[in-house]
Amino acid sequence: MSPLLSVVFALGGASYAWRAYSSLYERERAASQPFDRVTQKWWRILSRAVAVGLLSFVLVVVAAAVQSAVLYSRWLALLLLGLLAASLVVALVGAGALWQRAAR
């Protein structure tokens, strides 16, 4: 697969994931439930974790596609993968907290 094609697929996938998340957030927010500050705080945390995760995923794909020595150094790859892993953990914790609050 060409490097440009993999970048286009990564951008398209990230865009689709963000739109899916945004529609879920809007549907949850539009529900006729009373305003809850804690739930809104967890939604903000979750949305930031999703945004950082998608951005780092796209950057990893772009860096792998370009494969230049300057752009894709070992420390940059470790930093981006660490950022991706940290955002995944935060997103899972946020989703768990929201799920637990929804079960009440």
Coordinates of C-alpha atoms in Angstrom, one line a residue:
M1 CA 0.0 0.0 0.0
S2 CA 1.3 3.4 -0.8
P3 CA 2.3 5.7 2.0
L4 CA -0.1 8.4 0.9
L5 CA -3.0 6.0 0.7
S6 CA -2.3 4.8 4.3
V7 CA -2.3 8.4 5.5
V8 CA -5.6 9.1 3.7
F9 CA -7.2 6.0 5.3
A10 CA -5.9 7.1 8.7
L11 CA -7.4 10.5 8.3
G12 CA -10.6 9.1 7.0
G13 CA -10.9 6.6 9.9
A14 CA -10.0 9.3 12.5
S15 CA -12.7 11.6 11.0
Y16 CA -15.3 8.9 11.0
A17 CA -14.4 8.0 14.7
W18 CA -14.7 11.6 15.8
R19 CA -18.0 12.1 14.0
A20 CA -19.3 8.9 15.6
Y21 CA -18.2 10.0 19.1
S22 CA -19.7 13.5 18.5
S23 CA -23.0 12.1 17.5
L24 CA -23.0 9.9 20.6
Y25 CA -22.2 12.9 22.8
E26 CA -24.9 15.0 21.3
R27 CA -27.5 12.2 21.6
E28 CA -26.6 11.7 25.3
R29 CA -26.7 15.5 25.9
A30 CA -30.0 15.9 24.1
A31 CA -31.7 13.3 26.4
S32 CA -34.3 14.7 28.7
Q33 CA -32.1 14.1 31.8
P34 CA -31.3 16.7 34.3
F35 CA -27.9 18.4 34.1
D36 CA -25.2 16.6 36.0
R37 CA -21.9 18.4 36.5
V38 CA -19.9 15.1 37.2
T39 CA -21.2 13.4 34.1
Q40 CA -20.4 16.5 32.0
K41 CA -16.9 16.5 33.5
W42 CA -16.4 12.8 32.5
W43 CA -17.7 13.6 29.0
R44 CA -15.1 16.4 28.7
I45 CA -12.3 14.1 29.9
L46 CA -13.5 11.3 27.5
S47 CA -13.7 13.7 24.6
R48 CA -10.2 15.1 25.2
A49 CA -8.8 11.5 25.5
V50 CA -10.5 10.5 22.3
A51 CA -9.2 13.6 20.5
V52 CA -5.6 13.0 21.7
G53 CA -5.8 9.3 20.8
L54 CA -7.0 10.0 17.3
L55 CA -4.4 12.7 16.8
S56 CA -1.6 10.5 18.0
F57 CA -2.8 7.6 15.9
V58 CA -2.8 9.8 12.8
L59 CA 0.7 11.1 13.6
V60 CA 2.0 7.6 14.0
V61 CA 0.6 6.6 10.6
V62 CA 2.0 9.7 9.0
A63 CA 5.4 9.2 10.6
A64 CA 5.5 5.6 9.5
A65 CA 4.4 6.5 6.0
V66 CA 7.0 9.2 5.6
Q67 CA 9.8 7.0 7.1
S68 CA 12.3 9.8 7.2
A69 CA 15.1 9.6 9.8
V70 CA 14.3 13.0 11.2
L71 CA 10.6 12.6 11.5
Y72 CA 10.4 9.0 12.6
S73 CA 13.1 8.8 15.2
R74 CA 13.0 6.2 18.0
W75 CA 12.2 8.8 20.7
L76 CA 9.4 10.3 18.7
A77 CA 7.8 6.9 18.0
L78 CA 8.0 6.0 21.7
L79 CA 6.5 9.4 22.6
L80 CA 3.6 9.0 20.2
L81 CA 2.9 5.4 21.2
G82 CA 3.0 6.4 24.8
L83 CA 0.6 9.2 24.2
L84 CA -1.7 6.8 22.3
A85 CA -1.6 4.3 25.2
A86 CA -2.2 7.0 27.8
S87 CA -5.2 8.4 26.0
L88 CA -6.6 4.9 25.6
V89 CA -6.3 4.3 29.3
V90 CA -7.9 7.6 30.1
A91 CA -10.7 7.0 27.6
L92 CA -11.4 3.5 29.1
V93 CA -11.5 5.0 32.6
G94 CA -13.8 7.8 31.4
A95 CA -16.1 5.3 29.6
G96 CA -16.2 3.1 32.7
A97 CA -17.1 6.0 34.9
L98 CA -19.9 7.2 32.5
W99 CA -21.2 3.6 32.3
Q100 CA -21.2 3.3 36.1
R101 CA -23.1 6.6 36.4
A102 CA -25.6 5.6 33.8
A103 CA -26.3 2.4 35.7
R104 CA -27.5 4.4 38.7

